[in-house]
Tab-separated table of C-alpha atoms and ligand atoms in Angstrom:
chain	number	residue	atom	x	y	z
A	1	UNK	CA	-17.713	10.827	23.977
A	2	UNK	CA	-17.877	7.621	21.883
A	3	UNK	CA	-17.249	7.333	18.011
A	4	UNK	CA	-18.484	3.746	18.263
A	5	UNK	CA	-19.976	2.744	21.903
A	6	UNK	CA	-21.121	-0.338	21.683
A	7	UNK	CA	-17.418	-1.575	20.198
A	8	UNK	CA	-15.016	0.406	21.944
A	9	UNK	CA	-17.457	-0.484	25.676
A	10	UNK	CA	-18.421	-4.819	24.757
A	11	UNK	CA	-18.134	-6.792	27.859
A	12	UNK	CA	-14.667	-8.465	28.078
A	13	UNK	CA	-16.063	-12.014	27.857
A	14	UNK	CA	-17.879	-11.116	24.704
A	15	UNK	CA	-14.924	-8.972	23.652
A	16	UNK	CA	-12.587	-12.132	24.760
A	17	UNK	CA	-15.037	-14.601	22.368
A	18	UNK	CA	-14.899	-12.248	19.330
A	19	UNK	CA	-11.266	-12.341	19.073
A	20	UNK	CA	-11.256	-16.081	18.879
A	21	UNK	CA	-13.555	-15.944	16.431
A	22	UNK	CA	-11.318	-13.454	14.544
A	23	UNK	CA	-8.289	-15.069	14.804
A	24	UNK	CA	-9.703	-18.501	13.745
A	25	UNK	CA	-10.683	-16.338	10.451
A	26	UNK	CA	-7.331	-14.946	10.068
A	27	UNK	CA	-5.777	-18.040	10.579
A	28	UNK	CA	-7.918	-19.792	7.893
A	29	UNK	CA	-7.292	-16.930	5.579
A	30	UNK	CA	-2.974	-17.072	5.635
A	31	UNK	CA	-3.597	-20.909	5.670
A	32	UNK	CA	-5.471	-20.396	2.608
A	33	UNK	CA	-3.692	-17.686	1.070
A	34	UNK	CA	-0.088	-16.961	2.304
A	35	UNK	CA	2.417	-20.089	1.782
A	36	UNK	CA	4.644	-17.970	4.735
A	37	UNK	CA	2.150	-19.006	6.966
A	38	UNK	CA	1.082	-22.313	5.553
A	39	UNK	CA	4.529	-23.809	5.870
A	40	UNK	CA	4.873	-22.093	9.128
A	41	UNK	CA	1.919	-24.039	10.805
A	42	UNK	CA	2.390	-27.044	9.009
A	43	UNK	CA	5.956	-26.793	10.795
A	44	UNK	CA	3.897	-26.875	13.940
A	45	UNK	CA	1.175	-29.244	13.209
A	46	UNK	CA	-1.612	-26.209	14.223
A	47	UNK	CA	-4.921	-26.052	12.257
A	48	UNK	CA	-6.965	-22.965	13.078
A	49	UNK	CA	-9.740	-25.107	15.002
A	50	UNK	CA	-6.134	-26.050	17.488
A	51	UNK	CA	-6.545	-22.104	18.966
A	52	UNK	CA	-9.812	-21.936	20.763
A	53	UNK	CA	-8.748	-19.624	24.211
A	54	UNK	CA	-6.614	-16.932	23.924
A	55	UNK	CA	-4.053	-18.864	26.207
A	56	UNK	CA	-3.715	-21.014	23.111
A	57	UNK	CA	-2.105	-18.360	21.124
A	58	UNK	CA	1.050	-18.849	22.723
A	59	UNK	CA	1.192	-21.761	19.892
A	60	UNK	CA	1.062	-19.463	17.029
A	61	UNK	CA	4.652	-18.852	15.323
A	62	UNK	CA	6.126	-15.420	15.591
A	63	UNK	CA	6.756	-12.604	12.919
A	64	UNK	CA	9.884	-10.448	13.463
A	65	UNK	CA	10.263	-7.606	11.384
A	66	UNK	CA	13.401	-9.730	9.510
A	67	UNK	CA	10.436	-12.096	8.374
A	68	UNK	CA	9.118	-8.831	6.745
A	69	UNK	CA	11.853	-7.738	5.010
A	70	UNK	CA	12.661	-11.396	4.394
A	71	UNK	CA	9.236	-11.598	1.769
A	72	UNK	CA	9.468	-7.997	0.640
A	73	UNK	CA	7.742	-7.236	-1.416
A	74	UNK	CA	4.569	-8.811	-1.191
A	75	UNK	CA	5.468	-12.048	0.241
A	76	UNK	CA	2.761	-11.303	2.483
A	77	UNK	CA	-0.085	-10.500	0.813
A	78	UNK	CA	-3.568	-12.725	1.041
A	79	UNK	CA	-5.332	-10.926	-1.362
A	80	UNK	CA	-4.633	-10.182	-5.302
A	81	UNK	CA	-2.205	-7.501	-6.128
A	82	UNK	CA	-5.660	-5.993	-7.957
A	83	UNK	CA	-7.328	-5.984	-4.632
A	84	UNK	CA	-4.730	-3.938	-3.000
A	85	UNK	CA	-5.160	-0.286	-2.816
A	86	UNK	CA	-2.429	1.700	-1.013
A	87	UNK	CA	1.111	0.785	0.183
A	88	UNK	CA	2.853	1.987	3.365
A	89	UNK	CA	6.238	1.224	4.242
A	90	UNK	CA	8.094	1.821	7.780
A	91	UNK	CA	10.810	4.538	8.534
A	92	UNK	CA	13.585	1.763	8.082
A	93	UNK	CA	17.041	2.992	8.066
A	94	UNK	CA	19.031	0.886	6.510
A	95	UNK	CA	18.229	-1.739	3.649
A	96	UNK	CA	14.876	-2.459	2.559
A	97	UNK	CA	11.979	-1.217	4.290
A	98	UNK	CA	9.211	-3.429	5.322
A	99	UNK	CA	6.206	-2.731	2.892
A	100	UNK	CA	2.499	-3.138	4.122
A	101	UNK	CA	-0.490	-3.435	1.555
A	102	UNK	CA	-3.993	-2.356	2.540
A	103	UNK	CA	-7.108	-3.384	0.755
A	104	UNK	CA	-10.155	-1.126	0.669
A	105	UNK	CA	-11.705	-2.463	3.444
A	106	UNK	CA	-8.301	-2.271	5.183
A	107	UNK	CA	-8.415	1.348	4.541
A	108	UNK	CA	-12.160	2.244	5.556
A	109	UNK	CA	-11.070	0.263	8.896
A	110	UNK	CA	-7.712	1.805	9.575
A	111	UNK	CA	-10.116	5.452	9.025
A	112	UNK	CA	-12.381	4.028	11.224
A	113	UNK	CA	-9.558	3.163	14.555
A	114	UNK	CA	-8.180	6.677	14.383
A	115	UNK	CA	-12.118	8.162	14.430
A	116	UNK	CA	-12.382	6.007	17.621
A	117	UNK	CA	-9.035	7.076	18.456
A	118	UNK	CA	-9.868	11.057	17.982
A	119	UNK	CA	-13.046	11.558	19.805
A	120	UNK	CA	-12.451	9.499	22.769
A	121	UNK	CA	-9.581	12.119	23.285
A	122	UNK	CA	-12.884	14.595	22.647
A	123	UNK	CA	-12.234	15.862	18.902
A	124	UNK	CA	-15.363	16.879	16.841
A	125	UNK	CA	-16.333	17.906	13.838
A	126	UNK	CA	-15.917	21.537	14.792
A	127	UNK	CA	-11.999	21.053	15.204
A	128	UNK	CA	-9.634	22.343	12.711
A	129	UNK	CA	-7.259	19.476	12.802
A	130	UNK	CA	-3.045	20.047	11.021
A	131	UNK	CA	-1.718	17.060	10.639
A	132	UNK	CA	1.790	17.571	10.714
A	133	UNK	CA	3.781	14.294	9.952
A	134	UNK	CA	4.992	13.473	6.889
A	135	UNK	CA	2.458	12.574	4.267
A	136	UNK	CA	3.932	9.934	2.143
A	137	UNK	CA	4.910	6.069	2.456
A	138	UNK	CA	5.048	7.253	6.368
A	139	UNK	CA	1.760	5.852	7.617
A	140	UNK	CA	1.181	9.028	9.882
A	141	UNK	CA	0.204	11.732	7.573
A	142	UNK	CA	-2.241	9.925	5.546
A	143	UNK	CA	-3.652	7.007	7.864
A	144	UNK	CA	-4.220	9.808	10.471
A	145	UNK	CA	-5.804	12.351	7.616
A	146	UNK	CA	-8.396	9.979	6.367
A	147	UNK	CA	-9.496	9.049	10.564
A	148	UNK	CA	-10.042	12.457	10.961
A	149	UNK	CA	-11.861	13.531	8.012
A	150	UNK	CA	-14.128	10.852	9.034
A	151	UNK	CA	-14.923	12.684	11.948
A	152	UNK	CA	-15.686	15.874	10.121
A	153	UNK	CA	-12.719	18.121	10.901
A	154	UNK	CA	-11.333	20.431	9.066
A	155	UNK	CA	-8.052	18.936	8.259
A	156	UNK	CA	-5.088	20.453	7.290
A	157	UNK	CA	-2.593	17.966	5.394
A	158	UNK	CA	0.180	20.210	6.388
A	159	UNK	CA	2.717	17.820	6.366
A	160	UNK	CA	6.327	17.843	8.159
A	161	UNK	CA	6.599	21.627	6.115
A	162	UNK	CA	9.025	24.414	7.599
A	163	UNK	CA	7.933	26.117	11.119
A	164	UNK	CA	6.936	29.066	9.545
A	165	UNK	CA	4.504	27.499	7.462
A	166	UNK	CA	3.194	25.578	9.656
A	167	UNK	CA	2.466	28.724	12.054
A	168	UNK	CA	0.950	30.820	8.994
A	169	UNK	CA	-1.560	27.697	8.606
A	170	UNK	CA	-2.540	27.484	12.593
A	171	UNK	CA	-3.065	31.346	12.526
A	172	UNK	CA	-4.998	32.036	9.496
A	173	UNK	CA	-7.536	28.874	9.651
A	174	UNK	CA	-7.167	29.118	13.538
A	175	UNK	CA	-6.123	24.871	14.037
A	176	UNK	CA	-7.309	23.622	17.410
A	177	UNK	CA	-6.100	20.182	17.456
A	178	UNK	CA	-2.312	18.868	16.203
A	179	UNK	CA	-0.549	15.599	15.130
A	180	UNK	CA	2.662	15.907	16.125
A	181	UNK	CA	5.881	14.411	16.535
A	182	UNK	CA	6.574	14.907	20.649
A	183	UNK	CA	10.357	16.339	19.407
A	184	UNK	CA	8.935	18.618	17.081
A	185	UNK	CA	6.899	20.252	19.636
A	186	UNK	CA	9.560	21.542	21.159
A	187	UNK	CA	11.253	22.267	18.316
A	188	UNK	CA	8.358	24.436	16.983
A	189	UNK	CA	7.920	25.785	20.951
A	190	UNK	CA	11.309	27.117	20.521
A	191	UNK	CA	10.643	28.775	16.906
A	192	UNK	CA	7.561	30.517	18.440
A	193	UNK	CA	9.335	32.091	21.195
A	194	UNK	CA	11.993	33.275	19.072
A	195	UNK	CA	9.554	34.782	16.747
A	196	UNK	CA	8.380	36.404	20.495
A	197	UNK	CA	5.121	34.282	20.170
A	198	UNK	CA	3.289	33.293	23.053
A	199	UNK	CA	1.658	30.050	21.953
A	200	UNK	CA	-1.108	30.010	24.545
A	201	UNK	CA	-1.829	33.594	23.506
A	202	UNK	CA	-1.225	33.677	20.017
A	203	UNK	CA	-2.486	30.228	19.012
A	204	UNK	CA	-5.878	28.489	18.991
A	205	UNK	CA	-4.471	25.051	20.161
A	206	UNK	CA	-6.256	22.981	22.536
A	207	UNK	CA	-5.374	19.203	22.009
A	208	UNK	CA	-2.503	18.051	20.691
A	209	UNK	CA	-2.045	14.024	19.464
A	210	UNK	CA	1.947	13.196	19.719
A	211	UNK	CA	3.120	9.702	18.692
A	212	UNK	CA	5.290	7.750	16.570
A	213	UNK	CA	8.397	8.189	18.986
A	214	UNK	CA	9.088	7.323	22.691
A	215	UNK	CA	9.093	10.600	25.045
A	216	UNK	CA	8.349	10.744	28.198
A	217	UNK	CA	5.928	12.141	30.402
A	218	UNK	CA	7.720	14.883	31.442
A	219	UNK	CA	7.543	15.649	27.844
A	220	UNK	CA	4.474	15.751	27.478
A	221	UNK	CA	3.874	18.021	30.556
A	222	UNK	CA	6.181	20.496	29.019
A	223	UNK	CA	4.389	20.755	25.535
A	224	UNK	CA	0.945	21.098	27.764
A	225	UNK	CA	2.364	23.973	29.667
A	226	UNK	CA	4.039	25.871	26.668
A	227	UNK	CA	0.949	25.352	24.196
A	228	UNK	CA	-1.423	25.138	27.215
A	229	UNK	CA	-3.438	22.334	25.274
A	230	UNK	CA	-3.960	18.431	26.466
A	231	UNK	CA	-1.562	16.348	24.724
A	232	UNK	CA	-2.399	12.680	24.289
A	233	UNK	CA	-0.044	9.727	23.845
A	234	UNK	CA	-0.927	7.753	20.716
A	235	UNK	CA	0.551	4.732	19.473
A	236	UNK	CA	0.852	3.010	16.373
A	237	UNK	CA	2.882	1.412	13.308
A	238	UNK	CA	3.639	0.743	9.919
A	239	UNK	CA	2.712	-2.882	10.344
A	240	UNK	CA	-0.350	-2.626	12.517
A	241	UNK	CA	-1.580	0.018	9.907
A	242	UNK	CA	0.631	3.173	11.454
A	243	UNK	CA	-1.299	4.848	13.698
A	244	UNK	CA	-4.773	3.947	15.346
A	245	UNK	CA	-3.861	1.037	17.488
A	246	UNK	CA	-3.412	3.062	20.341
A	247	UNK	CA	-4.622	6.213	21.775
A	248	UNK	CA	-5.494	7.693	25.210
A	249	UNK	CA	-8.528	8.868	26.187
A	250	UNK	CA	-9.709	11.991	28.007
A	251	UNK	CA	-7.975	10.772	30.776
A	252	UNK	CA	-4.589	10.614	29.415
A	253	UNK	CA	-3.400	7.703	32.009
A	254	UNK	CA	-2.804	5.031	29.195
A	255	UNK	CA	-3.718	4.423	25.549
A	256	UNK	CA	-6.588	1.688	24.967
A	257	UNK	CA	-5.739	-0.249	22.409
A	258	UNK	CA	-7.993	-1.527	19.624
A	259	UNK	CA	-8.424	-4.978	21.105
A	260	UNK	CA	-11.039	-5.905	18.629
A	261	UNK	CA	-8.893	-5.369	15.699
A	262	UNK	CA	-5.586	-6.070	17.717
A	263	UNK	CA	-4.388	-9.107	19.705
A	264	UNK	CA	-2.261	-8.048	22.523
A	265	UNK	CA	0.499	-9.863	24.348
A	266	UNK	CA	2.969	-8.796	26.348
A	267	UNK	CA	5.698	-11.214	26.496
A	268	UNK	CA	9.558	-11.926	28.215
A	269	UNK	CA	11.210	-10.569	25.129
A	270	UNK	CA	14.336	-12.984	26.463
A	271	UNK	CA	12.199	-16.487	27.088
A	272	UNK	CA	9.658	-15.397	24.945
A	273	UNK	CA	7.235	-16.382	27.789
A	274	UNK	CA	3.979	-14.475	28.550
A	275	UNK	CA	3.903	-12.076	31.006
A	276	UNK	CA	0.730	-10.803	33.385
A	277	UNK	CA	-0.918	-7.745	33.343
A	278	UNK	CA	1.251	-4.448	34.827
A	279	UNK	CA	4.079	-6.583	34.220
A	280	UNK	CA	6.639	-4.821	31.619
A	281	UNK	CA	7.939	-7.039	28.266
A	282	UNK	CA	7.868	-6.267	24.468
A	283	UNK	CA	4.486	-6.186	22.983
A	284	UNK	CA	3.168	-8.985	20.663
A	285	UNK	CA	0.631	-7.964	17.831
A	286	UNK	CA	-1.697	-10.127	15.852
A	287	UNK	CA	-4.195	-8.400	13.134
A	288	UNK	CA	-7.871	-9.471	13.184
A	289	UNK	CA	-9.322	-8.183	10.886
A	290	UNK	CA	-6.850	-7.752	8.268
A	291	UNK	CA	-7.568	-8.232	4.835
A	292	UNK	CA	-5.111	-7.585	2.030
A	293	UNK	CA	-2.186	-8.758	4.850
A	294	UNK	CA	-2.964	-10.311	8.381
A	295	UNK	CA	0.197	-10.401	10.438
A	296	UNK	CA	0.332	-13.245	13.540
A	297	UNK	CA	2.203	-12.347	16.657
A	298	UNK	CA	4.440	-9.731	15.455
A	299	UNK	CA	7.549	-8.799	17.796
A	300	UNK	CA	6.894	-5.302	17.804
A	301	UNK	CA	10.276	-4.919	20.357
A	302	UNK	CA	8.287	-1.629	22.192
A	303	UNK	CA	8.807	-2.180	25.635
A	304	UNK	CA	5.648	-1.675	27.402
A	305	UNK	CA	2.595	-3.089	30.685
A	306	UNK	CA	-1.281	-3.243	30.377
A	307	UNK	CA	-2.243	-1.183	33.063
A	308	UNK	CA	-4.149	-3.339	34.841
A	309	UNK	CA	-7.226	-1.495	35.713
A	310	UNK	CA	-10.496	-0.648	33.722
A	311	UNK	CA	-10.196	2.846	32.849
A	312	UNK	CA	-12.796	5.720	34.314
A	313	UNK	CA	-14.026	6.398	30.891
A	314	UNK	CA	-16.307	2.788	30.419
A	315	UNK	CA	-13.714	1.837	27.506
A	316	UNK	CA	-13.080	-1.883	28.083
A	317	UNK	CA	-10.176	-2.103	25.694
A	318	UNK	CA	-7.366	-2.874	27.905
A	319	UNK	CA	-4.642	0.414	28.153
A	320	UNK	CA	-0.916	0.173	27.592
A	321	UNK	CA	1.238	2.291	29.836
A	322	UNK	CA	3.657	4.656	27.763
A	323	UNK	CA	6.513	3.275	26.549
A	324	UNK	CA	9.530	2.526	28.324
A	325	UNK	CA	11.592	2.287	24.965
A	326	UNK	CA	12.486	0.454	21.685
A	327	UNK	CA	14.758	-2.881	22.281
A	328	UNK	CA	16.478	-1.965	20.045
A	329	UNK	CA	17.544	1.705	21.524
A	330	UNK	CA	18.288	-0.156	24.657
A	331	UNK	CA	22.166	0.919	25.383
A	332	UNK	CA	24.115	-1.433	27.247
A	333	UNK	CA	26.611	0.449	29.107
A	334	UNK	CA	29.301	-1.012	31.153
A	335	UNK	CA	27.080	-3.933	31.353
A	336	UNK	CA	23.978	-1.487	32.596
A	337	UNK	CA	20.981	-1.424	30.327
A	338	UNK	CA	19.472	2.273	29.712
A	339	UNK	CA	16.968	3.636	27.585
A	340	UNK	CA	16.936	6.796	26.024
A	341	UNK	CA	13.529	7.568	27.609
A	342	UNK	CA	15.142	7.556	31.292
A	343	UNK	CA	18.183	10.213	30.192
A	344	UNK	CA	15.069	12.262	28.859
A	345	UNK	CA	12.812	12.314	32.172
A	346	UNK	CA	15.833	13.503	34.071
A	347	UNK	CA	16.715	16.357	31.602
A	348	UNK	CA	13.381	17.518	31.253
A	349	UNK	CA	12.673	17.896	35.122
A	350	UNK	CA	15.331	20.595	34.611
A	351	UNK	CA	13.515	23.799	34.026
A	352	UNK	CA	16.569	25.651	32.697
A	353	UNK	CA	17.448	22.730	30.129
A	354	UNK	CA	15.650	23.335	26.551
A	355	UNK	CA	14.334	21.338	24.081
A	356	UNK	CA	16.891	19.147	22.506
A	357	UNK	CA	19.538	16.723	23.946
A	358	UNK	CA	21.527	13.793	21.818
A	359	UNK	CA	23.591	10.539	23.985
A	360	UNK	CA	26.651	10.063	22.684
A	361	UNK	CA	28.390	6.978	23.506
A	362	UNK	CA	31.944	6.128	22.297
A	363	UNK	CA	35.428	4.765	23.053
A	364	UNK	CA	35.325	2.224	25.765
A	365	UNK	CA	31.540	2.817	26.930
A	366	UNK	CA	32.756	6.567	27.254
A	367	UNK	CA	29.057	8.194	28.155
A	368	UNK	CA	28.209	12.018	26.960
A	369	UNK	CA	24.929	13.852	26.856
A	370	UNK	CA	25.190	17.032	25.001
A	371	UNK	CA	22.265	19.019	26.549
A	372	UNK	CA	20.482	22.164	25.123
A	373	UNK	CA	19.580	25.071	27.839
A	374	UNK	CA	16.905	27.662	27.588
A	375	UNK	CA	18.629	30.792	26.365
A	376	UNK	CA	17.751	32.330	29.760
A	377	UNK	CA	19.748	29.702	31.557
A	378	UNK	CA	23.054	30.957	29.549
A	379	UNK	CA	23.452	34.292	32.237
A	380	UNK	CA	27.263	34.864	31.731
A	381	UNK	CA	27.756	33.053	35.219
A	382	UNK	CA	30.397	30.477	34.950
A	383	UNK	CA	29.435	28.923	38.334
A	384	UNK	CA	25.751	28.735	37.906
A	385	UNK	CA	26.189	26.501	34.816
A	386	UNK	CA	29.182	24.558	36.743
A	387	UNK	CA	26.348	24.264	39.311
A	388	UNK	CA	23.652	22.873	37.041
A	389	UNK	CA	26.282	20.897	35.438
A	390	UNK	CA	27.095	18.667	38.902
A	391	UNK	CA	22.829	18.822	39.624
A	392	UNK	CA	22.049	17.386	36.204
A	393	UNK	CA	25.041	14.521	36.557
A	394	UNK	CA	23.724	13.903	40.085
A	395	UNK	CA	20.724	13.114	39.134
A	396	UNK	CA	21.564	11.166	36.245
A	397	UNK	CA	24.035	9.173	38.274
A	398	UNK	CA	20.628	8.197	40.523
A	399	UNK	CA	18.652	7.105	37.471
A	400	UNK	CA	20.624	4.627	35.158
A	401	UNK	CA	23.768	4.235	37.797
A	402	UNK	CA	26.551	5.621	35.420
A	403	UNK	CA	27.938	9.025	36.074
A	404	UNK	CA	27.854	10.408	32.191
A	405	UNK	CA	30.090	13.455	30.803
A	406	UNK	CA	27.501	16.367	30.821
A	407	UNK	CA	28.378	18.722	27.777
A	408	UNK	CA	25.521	22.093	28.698
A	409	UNK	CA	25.127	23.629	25.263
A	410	UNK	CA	23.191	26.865	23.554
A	411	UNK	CA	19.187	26.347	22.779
A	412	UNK	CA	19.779	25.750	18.593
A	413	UNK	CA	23.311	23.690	18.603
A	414	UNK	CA	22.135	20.361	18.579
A	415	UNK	CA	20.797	19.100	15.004
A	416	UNK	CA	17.233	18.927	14.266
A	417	UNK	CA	16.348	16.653	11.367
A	418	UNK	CA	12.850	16.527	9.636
A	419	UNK	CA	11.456	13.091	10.785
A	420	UNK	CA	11.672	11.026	14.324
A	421	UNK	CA	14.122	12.352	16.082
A	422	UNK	CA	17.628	10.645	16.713
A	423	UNK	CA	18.716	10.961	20.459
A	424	UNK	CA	21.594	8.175	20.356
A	425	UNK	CA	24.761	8.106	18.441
A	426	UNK	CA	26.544	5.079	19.194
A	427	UNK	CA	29.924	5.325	17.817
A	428	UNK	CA	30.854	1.594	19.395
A	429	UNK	CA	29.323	0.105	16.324
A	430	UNK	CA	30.505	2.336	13.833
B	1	LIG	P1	6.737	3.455	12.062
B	1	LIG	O1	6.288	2.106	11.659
B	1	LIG	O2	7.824	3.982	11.222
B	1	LIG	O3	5.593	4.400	12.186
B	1	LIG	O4	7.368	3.320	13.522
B	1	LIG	C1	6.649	2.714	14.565
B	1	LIG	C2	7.456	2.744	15.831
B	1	LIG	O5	7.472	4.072	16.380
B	1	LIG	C3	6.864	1.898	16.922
B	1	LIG	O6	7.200	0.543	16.761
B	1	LIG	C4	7.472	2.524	18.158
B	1	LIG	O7	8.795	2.085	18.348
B	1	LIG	C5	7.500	3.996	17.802
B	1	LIG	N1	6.330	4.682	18.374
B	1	LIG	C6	5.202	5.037	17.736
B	1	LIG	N2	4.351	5.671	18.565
B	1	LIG	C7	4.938	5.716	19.781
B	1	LIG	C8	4.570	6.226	21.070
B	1	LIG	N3	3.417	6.850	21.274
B	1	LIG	N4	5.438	6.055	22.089
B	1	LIG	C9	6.612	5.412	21.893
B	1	LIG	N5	7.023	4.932	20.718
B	1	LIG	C10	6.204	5.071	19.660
B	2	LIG	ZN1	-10.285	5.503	28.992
């Protein structure tokens, strides 16, 4: 199913041609508009006619997300404040966020990505869809809302809400599709089966959309078996217009990205050199079509490949594999570099270990992972979980080549708070 075939299928050489075309725009428009830019290609002698292959690109100057919160507020903006009609900003931490205008257009189009987005993963507008991120200066409660109204859904802005909320919504208006944080899943997995739900059973659930923080695939397997739904990886943020960029299709083996609305690199995130196709690096954005503020090459720092190969489905926007991490959650650990994401596959291959875990790392690269069990994995025997213990270690030892402190500990103990979820605490750098 196609929300817009003749976009989502153009031949690459035409699809290769439009982009040029887009980005010459663009780059007339922040010449025009946004002195950030101006001075920046000035710096570099580049006029927009300089760019005319996309091996050109590599010219363009960079964006990092201190550039954004360098011109916050609007130091950005190509349009008139008037023009502007709705501000995002992204789940910073610390300091200032980065803010992101859109302009009407900006919105319609945004809308328009998640449609695509939606019913190549085979939603209609017979699906009752609850969205269940946070609806707010977060992009994925409203971004995703207006994409699927578009569509025709019924959608339910239910919002990050408490569990049992969201369960009295699914039941009484019987939901059939989801937005949901991957971590929240299991959260809510768990909140069912203490309640003695049986999601598959009890709930009308068939397809499930989880994004806006790495997991892994054996993640996603687990949320497919306890909801028995398909769950689809979708990608997307605050600066690319949140979610929408990304999405996989029916056959859940990679999420095409918008690449008429998105310029992809993938690049050495060290040399800053580009890399080839199926080759992993940190993924470069430009906007196209951008109106109210175009972005060039913006270091995302989500590690990522293209997968190489056209996909089954006759989509010729090229797919990115799922994640492999965020730079910037990359530990470095006795000199070894791990990601989150690889502590996670190993856990979750565990049967007996439940849904929450948390990497502590402190002292002199001291390495602990605190890790939730099923309730039925707790049977009184002392050597069984001594036994799991040692398995889970082994196995842990294979993957990122440390030998961590395993700390097994009741389904519930771990904290749960209401956004992304935080699976690191690095008290080095405290
Ligand atoms: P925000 O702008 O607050 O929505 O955060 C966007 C960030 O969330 C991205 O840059 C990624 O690091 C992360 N993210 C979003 N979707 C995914 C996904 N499907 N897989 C992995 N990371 C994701
Ligand atoms: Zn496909």
């Amino acid at each position: 199913m196609f929300w817009d075939q003749a976009s989502e299928t153009l031949a690459r050489p035409t699809l290769e041609h439009l982009q040029i075309k887009l980005l010459q725009e663009t780059l007339h428009r922040v010449r025009e508009r946004v002195p950030f830019y101006r001075q920046r290609l000035a710096e570099l002698n580049l006029q927009p006619a300089d760019i005319r292959t996309l091996a050109e690109v590599r010219r363009l100057p960079f964006t990092t997300s201190d550039d954004l919160r360098a011109i916050y507020p609007d130091g950005l903006l190509a349009v008139d404040r008037a023009e502007a009609v709705r501000l995002h900003t992204s789940s910073g931490t610390t300091g200032k966020p980065k803010a992101i205008f859109f302009s009407r257009a900006d919105v319609d189009n945004a809308a328009e990505l998640i449609a695509r987005s939606l019913v190549s993963a085979g939603i209609t507008a017979a699906d009752v869809f609850q969205n269940m991120m946070s609806y707010g200066l977060f992009t994925g409660g409203l971004v995703m809302h207006y994409g699927a109204e578009k569509v025709g859904c019924l959608v339910i802005p239910a919002g990050p809400g408490t569990s049992e909320r969201q369960l009295m919504l699914m039941q009484d208006f019987r939901t059939t599709a989801v937005h949901i944080l991957p971590s929240y899943a299991l959260y809510f997995a768990s909140y069912l089966e203490q309640k003695g739900l049986r999601p598959r059973q009890d709930l009308t659930v068939r397809k499930a959309f989880v994004g806006a923080e790495p997991h892994t695939e054996e993640t996603r397997r687990r949320i497919e078996q306890i909801f028995g739904c398909d769950v689809y990886n979708s990608y997307g943020l605050t600066e690319m217009n949140g979610p929408g960029v990304a999405c996989e299709c029916e056959y859940k083996a990679g999420m095409h990205l918008w690449e008429d609305n998105f310029l992809l690199e993938i690049i050495n995130p060290v040399t800053n050199e580009p890399l080839p196709d199926g080759q992993t690096g940190e993924l470069v954005l430009t906007t196209l079509r951008r109106e109210a503020m175009p972005i060039l090459r913006y270091r995302t720092r989500d590690i990522t490949s293209v997968v190489p190969e056209p996909c089954r489905c006759g989509r010729t926007h090229r797919r990115l594999a799922r994640f492999v991490g965020r730079a910037d959650d990359m530990l470095i650990i006795r000199g070894v570099n791990i990601f989150p994401q690889q502590v996670e596959r190993v856990l979750m291959s565990f049967p007996q270990v439940g849904r929450n875990y948390l990497i502590i790392v402190e002292g002199l690269d001291d390495l602990t992972i605190k890790v939730e069990l099923t309730p039925a994995a707790f049977d009184g025997q002392l050597e069984h979980l001594e036994a799991l213990q040692q398995q889970i270690i082994e196995k842990l030892r294979a993957e990122i080549w440390i030998r961590p402190k395993v700390d097994l500990v009741p389904a519930g103990s771990l904290p749960v708070g209401e956004g992304k979820a935080k699976r690191v605490v690095d008290k080095r750098s405290l």
